[in-house]
Short mmCIF file of C-alpha atoms and ligand atoms in Angstrom, two decimals:
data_model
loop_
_atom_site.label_atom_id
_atom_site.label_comp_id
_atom_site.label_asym_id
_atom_site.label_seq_id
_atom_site.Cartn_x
_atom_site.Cartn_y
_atom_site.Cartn_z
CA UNK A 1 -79.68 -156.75 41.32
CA UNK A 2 -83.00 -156.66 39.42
CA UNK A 3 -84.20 -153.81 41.97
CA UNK A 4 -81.09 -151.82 40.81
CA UNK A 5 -81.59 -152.05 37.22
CA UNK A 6 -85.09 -151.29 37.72
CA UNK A 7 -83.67 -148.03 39.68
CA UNK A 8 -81.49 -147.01 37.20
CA UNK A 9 -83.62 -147.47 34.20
CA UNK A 10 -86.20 -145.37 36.28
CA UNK A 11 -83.50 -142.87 36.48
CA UNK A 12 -82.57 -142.41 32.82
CA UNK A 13 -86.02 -142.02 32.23
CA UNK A 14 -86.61 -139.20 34.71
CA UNK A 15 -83.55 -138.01 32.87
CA UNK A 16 -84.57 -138.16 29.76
CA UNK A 17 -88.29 -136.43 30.29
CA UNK A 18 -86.25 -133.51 32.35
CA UNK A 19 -83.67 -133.10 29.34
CA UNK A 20 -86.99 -133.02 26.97
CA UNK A 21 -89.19 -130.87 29.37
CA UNK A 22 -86.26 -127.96 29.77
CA UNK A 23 -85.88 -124.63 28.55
CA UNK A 24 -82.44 -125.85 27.41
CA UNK A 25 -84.29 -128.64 24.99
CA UNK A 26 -87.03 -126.19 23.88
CA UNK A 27 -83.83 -124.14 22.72
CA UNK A 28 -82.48 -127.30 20.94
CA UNK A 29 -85.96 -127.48 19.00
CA UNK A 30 -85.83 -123.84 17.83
CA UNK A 31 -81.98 -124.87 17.33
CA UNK A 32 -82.50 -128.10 15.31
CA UNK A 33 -85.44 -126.56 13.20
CA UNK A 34 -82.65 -123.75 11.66
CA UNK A 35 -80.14 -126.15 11.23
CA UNK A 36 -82.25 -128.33 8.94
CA UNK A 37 -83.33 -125.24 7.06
CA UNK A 38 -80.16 -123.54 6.96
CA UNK A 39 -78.31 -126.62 6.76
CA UNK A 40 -75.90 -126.46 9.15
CA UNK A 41 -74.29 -128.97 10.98
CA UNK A 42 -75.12 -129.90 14.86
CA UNK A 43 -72.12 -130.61 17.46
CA UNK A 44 -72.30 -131.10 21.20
CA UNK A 45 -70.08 -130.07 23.76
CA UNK A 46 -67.97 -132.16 25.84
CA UNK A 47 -67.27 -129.77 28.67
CA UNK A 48 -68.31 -126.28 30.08
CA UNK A 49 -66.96 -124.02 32.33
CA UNK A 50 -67.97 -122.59 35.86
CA UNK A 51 -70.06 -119.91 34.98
CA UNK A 52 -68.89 -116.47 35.93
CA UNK A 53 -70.06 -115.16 39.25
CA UNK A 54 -71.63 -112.05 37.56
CA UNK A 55 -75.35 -112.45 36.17
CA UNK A 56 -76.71 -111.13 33.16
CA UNK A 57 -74.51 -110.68 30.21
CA UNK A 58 -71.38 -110.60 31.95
CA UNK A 59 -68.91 -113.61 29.97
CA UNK A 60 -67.78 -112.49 26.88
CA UNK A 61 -64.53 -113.36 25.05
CA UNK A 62 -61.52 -116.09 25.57
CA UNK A 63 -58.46 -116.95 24.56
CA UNK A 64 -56.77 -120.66 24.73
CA UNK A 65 -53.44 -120.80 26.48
CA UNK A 66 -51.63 -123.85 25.13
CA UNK A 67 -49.23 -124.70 27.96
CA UNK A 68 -46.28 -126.92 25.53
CA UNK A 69 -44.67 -128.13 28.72
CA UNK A 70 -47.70 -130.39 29.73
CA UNK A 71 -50.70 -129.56 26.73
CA UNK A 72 -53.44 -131.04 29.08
CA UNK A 73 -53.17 -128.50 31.67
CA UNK A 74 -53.61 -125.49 29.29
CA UNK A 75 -55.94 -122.87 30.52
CA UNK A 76 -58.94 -120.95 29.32
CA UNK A 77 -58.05 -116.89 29.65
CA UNK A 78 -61.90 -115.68 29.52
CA UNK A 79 -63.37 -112.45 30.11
CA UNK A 80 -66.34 -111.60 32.66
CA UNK A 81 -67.09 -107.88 30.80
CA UNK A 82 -68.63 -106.61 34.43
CA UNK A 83 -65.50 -107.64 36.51
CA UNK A 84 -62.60 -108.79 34.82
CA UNK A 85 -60.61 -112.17 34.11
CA UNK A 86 -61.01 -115.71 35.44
CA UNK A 87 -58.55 -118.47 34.18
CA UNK A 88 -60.15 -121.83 34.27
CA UNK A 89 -58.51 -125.27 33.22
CA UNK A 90 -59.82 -127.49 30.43
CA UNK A 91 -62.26 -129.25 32.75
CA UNK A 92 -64.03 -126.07 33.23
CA UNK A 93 -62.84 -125.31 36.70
CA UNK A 94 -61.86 -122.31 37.71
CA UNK A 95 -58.48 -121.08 38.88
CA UNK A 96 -57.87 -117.94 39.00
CA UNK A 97 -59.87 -114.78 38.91
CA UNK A 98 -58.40 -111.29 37.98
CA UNK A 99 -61.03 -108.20 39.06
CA UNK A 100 -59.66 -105.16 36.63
CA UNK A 101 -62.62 -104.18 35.37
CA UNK A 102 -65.56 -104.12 32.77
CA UNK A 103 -62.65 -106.69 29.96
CA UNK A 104 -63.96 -107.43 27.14
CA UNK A 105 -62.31 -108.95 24.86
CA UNK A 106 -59.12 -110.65 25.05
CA UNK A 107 -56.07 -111.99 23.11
CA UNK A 108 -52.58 -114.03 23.43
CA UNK A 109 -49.21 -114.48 22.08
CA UNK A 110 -46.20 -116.43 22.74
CA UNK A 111 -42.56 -115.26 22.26
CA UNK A 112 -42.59 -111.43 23.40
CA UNK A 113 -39.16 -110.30 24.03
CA UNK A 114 -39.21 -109.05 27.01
CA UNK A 115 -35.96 -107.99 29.68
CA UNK A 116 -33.74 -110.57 28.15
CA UNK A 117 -36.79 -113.18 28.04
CA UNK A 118 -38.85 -115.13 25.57
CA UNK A 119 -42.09 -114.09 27.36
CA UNK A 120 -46.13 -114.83 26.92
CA UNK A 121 -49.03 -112.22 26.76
CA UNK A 122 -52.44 -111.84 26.82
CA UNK A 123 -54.34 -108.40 26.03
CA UNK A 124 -57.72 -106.79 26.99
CA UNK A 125 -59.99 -104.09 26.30
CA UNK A 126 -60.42 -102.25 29.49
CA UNK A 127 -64.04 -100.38 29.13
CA UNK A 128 -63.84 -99.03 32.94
CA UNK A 129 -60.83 -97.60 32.13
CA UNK A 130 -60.84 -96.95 27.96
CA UNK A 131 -57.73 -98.81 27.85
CA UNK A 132 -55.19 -101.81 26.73
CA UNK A 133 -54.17 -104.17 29.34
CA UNK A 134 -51.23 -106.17 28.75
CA UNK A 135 -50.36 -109.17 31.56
CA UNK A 136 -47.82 -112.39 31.64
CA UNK A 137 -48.58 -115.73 31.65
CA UNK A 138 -46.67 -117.58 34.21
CA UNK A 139 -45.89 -120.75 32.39
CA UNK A 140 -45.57 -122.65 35.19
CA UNK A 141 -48.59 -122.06 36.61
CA UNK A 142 -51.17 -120.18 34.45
CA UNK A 143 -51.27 -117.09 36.69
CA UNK A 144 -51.33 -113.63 35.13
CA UNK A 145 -49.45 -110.74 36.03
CA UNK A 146 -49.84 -107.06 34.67
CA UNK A 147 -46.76 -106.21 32.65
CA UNK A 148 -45.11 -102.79 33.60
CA UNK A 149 -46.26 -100.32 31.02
CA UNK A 150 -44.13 -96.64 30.21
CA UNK A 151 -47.27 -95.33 29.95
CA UNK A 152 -51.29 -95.61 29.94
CA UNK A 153 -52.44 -97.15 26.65
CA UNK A 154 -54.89 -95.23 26.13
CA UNK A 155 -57.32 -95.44 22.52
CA UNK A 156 -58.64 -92.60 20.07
CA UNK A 157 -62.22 -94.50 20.20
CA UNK A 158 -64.29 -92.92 22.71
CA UNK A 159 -65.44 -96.86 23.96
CA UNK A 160 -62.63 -99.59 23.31
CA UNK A 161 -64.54 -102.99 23.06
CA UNK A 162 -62.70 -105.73 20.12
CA UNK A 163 -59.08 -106.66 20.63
CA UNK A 164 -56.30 -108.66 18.69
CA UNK A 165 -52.75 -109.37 19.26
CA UNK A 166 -50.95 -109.85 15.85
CA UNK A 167 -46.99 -111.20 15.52
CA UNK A 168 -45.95 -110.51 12.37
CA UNK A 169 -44.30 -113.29 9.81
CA UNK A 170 -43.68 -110.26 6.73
CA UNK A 171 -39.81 -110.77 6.53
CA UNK A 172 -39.63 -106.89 6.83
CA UNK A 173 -41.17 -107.05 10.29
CA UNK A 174 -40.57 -110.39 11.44
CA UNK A 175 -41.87 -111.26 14.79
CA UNK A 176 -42.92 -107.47 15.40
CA UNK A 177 -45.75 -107.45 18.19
CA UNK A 178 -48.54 -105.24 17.66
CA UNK A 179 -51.90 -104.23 19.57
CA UNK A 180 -55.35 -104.17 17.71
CA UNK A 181 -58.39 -102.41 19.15
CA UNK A 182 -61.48 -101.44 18.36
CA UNK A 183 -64.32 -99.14 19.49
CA UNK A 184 -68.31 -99.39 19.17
CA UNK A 185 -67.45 -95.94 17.67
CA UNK A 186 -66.25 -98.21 14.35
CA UNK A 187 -62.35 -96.49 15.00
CA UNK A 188 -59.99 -99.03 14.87
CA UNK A 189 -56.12 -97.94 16.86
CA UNK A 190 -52.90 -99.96 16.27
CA UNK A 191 -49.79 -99.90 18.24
CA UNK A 192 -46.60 -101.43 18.25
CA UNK A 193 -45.93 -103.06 21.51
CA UNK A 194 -41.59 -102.63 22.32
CA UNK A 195 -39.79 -103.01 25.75
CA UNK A 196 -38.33 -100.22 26.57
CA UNK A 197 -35.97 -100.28 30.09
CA UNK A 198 -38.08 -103.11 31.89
CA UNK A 199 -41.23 -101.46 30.51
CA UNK A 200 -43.47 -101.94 27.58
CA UNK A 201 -43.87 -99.11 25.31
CA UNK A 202 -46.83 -99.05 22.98
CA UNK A 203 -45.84 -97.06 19.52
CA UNK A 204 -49.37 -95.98 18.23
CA UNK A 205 -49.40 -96.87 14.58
CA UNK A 206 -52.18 -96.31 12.67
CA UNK A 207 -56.27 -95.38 12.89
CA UNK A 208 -58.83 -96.62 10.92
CA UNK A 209 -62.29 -95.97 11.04
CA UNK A 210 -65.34 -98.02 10.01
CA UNK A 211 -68.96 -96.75 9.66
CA UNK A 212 -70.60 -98.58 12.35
CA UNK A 213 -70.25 -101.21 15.70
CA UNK A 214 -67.07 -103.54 15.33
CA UNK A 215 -66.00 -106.15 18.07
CA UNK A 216 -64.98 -109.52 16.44
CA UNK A 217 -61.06 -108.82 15.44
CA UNK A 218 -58.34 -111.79 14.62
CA UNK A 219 -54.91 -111.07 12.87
CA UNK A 220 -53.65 -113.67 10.71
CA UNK A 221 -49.36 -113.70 12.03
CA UNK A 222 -48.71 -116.00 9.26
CA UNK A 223 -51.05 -114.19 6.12
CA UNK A 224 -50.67 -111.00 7.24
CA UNK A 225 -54.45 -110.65 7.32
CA UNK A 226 -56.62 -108.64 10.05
CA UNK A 227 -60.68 -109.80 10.28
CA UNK A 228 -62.92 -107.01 11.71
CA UNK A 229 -66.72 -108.03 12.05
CA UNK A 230 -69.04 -105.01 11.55
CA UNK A 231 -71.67 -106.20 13.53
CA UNK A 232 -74.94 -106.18 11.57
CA UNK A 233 -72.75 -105.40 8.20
CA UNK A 234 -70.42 -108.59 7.87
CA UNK A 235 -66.43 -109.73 8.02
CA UNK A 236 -63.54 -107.18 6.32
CA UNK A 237 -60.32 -108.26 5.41
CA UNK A 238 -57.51 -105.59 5.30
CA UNK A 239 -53.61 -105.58 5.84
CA UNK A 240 -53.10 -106.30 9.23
CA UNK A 241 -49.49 -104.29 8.98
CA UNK A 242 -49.99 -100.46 8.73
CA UNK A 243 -47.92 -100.36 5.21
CA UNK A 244 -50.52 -103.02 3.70
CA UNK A 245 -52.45 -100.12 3.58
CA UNK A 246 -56.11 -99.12 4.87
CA UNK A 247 -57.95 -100.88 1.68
CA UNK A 248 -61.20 -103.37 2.77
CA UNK A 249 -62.62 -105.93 1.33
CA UNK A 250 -66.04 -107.38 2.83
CA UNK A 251 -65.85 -110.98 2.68
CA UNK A 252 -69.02 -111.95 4.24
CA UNK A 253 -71.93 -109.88 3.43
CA UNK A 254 -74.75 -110.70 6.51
CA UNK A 255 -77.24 -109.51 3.15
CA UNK A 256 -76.21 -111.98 1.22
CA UNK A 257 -74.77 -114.97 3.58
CA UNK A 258 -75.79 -117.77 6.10
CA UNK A 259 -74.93 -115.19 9.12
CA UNK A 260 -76.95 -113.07 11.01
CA UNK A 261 -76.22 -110.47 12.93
CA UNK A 262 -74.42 -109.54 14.99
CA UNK A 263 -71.06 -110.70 13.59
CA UNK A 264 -69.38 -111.23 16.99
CA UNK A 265 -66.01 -113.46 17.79
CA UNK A 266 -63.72 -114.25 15.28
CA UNK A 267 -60.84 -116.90 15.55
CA UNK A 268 -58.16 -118.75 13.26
CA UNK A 269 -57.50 -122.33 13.07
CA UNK A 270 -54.53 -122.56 11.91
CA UNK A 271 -52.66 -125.68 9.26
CA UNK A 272 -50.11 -126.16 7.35
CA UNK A 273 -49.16 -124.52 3.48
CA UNK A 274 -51.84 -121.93 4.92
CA UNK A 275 -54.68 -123.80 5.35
CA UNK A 276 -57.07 -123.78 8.37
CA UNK A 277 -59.95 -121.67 8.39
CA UNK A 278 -61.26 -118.05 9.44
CA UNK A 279 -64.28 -118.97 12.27
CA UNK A 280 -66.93 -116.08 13.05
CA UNK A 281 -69.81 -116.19 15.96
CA UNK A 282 -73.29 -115.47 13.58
CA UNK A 283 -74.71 -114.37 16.98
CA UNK A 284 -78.58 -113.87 15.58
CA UNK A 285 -78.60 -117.71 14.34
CA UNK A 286 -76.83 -119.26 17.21
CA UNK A 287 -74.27 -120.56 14.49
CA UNK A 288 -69.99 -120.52 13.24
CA UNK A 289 -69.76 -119.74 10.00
CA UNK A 290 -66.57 -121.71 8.87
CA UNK A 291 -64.59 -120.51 5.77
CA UNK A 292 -61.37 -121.22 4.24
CA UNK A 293 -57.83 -119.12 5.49
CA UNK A 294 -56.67 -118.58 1.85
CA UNK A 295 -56.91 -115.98 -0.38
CA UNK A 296 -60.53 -116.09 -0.91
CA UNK A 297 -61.96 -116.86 2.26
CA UNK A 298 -64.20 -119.40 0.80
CA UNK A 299 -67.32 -119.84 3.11
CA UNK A 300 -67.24 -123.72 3.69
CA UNK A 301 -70.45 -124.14 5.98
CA UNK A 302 -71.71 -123.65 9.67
CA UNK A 303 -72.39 -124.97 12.82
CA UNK A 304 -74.64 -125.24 15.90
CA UNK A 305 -73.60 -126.85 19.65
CA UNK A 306 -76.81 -128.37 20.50
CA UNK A 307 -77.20 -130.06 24.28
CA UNK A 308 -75.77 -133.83 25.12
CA UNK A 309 -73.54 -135.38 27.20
CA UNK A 310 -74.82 -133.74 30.07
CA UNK A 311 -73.80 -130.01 28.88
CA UNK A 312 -76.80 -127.70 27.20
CA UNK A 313 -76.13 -126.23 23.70
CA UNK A 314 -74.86 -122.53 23.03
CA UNK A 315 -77.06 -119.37 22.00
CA UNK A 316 -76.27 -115.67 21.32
CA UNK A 317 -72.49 -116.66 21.84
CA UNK A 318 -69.95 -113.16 21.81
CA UNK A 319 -66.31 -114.80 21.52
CA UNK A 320 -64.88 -118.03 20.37
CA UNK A 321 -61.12 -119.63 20.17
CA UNK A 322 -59.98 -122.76 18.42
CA UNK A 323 -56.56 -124.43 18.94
CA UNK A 324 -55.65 -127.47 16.37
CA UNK A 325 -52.75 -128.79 18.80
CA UNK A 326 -53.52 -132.16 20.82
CA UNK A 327 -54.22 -130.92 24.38
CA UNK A 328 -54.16 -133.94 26.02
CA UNK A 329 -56.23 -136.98 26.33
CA UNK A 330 -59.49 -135.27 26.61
CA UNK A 331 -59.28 -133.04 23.42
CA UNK A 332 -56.43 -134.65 21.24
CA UNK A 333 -57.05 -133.54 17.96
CA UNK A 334 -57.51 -129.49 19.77
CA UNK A 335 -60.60 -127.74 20.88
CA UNK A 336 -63.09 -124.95 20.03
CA UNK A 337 -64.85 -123.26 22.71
CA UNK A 338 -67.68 -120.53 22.58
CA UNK A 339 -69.01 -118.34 25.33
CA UNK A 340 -72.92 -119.35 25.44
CA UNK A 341 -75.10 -116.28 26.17
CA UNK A 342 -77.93 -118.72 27.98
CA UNK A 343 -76.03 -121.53 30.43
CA UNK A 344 -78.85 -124.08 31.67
CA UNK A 345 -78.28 -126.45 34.63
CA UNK A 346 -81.21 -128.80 34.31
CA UNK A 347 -84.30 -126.13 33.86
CA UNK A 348 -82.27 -123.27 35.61
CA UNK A 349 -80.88 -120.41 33.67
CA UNK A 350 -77.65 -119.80 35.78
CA UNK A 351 -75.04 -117.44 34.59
CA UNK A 352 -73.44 -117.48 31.69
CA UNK A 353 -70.18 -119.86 31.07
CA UNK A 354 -67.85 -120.98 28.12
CA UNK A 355 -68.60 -124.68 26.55
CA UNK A 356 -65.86 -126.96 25.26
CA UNK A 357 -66.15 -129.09 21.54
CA UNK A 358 -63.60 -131.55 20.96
CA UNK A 359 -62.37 -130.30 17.18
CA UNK A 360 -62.86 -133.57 15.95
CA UNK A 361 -66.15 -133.43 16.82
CA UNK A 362 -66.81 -130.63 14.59
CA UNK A 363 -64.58 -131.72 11.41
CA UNK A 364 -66.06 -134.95 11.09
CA UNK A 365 -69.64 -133.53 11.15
CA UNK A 366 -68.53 -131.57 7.73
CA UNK A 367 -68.56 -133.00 3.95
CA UNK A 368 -65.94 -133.17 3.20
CA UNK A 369 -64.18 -133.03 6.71
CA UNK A 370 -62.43 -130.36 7.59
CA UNK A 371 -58.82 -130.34 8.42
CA UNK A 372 -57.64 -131.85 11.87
CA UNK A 373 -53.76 -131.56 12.18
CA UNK A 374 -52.86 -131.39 15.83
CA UNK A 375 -49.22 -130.71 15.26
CA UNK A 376 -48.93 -128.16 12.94
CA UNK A 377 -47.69 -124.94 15.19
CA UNK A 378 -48.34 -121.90 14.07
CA UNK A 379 -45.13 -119.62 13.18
CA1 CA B 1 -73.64 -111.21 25.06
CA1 CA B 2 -60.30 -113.42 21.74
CA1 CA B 3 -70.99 -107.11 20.31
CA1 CA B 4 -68.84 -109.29 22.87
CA1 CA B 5 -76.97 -122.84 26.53
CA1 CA B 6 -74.81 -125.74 31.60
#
């Protein structure tokens, strides 16, 4: 017995020194030394993924699927940007694995009528091909399938990169799908996505152009609001319907705010009576900038995912998803998860994966809290 003891505590001290002694914790230093300046609050992870089998910077984007029939065995749709999709469950493993392509970003929706159905789709930004592609989720099983398109969708930007779905909620175009993508040319193409005889049809709807990079996009359904990040510029607000108009209004100025660029993913959670908040990646900081979903988009603080629990911290992170409903008994008050430019396994820099923060986790570290309502759907 007293052998065994003496072998374990010899253990957690070898454990200790190596979580110390690795590039992972010299990252935490750099990491904990901003957060006391800046003032931002410090979460850990309680999960990561597989990392993708590409090297370099090769994971980019997600999006949550919330599976309703049996919440714990949701799925992770993430992008690999140098080969394509891989699904992965909550507990980071990986399922399924979809080669289409350089994907970049990528989005979901429920309740897409589609040939007499009620049906579920993601989106992506194809940069092999300069196009939109639109699959089903099985929900059964998770799997995706490409959905039968009338015809290419093909952009106006020269190199298609951010994407959004957006439902809408405005009782003049209730429940209306539409497609949201944007180019590192700053032009921004809408369509409207329709089924036409088995097929979807994609009405293109508007352009918009900004002045420089964009990638981070997120549509508000129930608002009406459409985020665009300008990379090393800040967050816009506009209409996310084309008869709201083209007007912008920057929200977060990187000049004058606790983000740094680039501005990369942007994601809603969503609550009740409009509340929630508007979440953007502050990629040069290795932060979320949290601020509020209501008319003035009130910047409410950040956050950092430093290493414990066995999973290392997240730095230069691309896209990030939240999802307020309880997902089982390992995240039951929902989950935010980040793609983490720099994945360590002990002192090896492996490639790049997606960690997992119990939403709890991140409200409680706030003052006050933030909001944690895991039953509130979104409409
Ligand atoms: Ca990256
Ligand atoms: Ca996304
Ligand atoms: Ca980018
Ligand atoms: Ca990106
Ligand atoms: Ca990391
Ligand atoms: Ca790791």
């Amino acid at each position: 017995m007293k052998s065994l003891s003496k072998l374990a505590l010899a253990l957690l001290v070898v454990a200790f020194f190596t979580a110390c002694s690795s590039p992972g914790g010299k990252d935490d230093k750099k990491k904990q030394a901003i957060a006391q300046e800046k003032g931002f609050y410090l979460v850990q992870a309680s999960a990561e993924t597989e990392p993708v089998e590409t090297a370099e910077d090769a994971a980019d984007d997600l999006a949550i699927w919330y599976n309703p029939e049996d919440p714990g065995k949701s799925t992770i749709i993430a992008t690999n940007k140098l080969k394509g999709l891989v699904v992965y469950n909550l507990d980071g493993k990986e399922l399924y694995n979809y080669p289409l392509g350089n994907l970049n970003n990528v989005d979901i929706r429920t309740k897409f009528g589609f040939n007499g159905d009620s049906i579920t789709i993601i989106g992506a930004t194809n940069r092999t091909e300069n196009t939109i592609v639109l699959m089903q989720v099985n929900t059964k099983t998770g799997e995706l399938t490409e959905l039968p398109l009338e015809k290419t969708i093909k952009p106006k930007s020269k190199d298609v990169y951010g994407f959004t779905l957006y439902k809408s909620k405005d009782p003049k175009h209730l429940n209306k799908m539409f497609a949201i993508s944007i180019g590192t040319d700053g032009k921004m193409d809408q369509w409207e996505l329709l089924e036409n005889n088995g097929k979807v049809k994609a009405r293109f709807v508007r352009i918009v152009k900004f002045d420089s990079k964009c990638e981070g996009l997120v549509a508000d359904d129930e608002t009406g609001n459409l985020f665009v990040g300008e990379e090393t510029v800040g967050i816009w607000k506009m209409a996310a319907l084309p008869s709201g108009g083209d007007k912008k209004e920057l929200i977060a100025d990187l000049k004058k705010s606790k983000l740094e660029a680039d501005v990369e993913g942007l994601t809603i959670y969503y609550g009740k009576n409009k509340g929630g908040y508007l979440i953007a990646s502050s990629q040069g900081n290795d932060s979320y900038a949290v601020f509020s979903r209501d008319g003035s988009n009130k910047y409410l603080g950040s956050f950092m995912i430093t290493q414990g629990g066995g999973v290392d911290g997240t730095s230069d992170t691309d896209g990030i998803d939240v999802l307020n409903l309880n997902l089982g008994s390992n995240y039951p008050k929902g989950v935010f998860i980040a793609q983490d430019g720099y994945n360590y396994d002990g002192e090896n820099l492996v490639n790049q994966n997606f960690k997992l923060v119990k939403w709890d986790e991140i409200a409680s570290q706030f003052k006050p809290w933030l909001l944690i309502d895991d039953t509130y759907e979104k409409q």
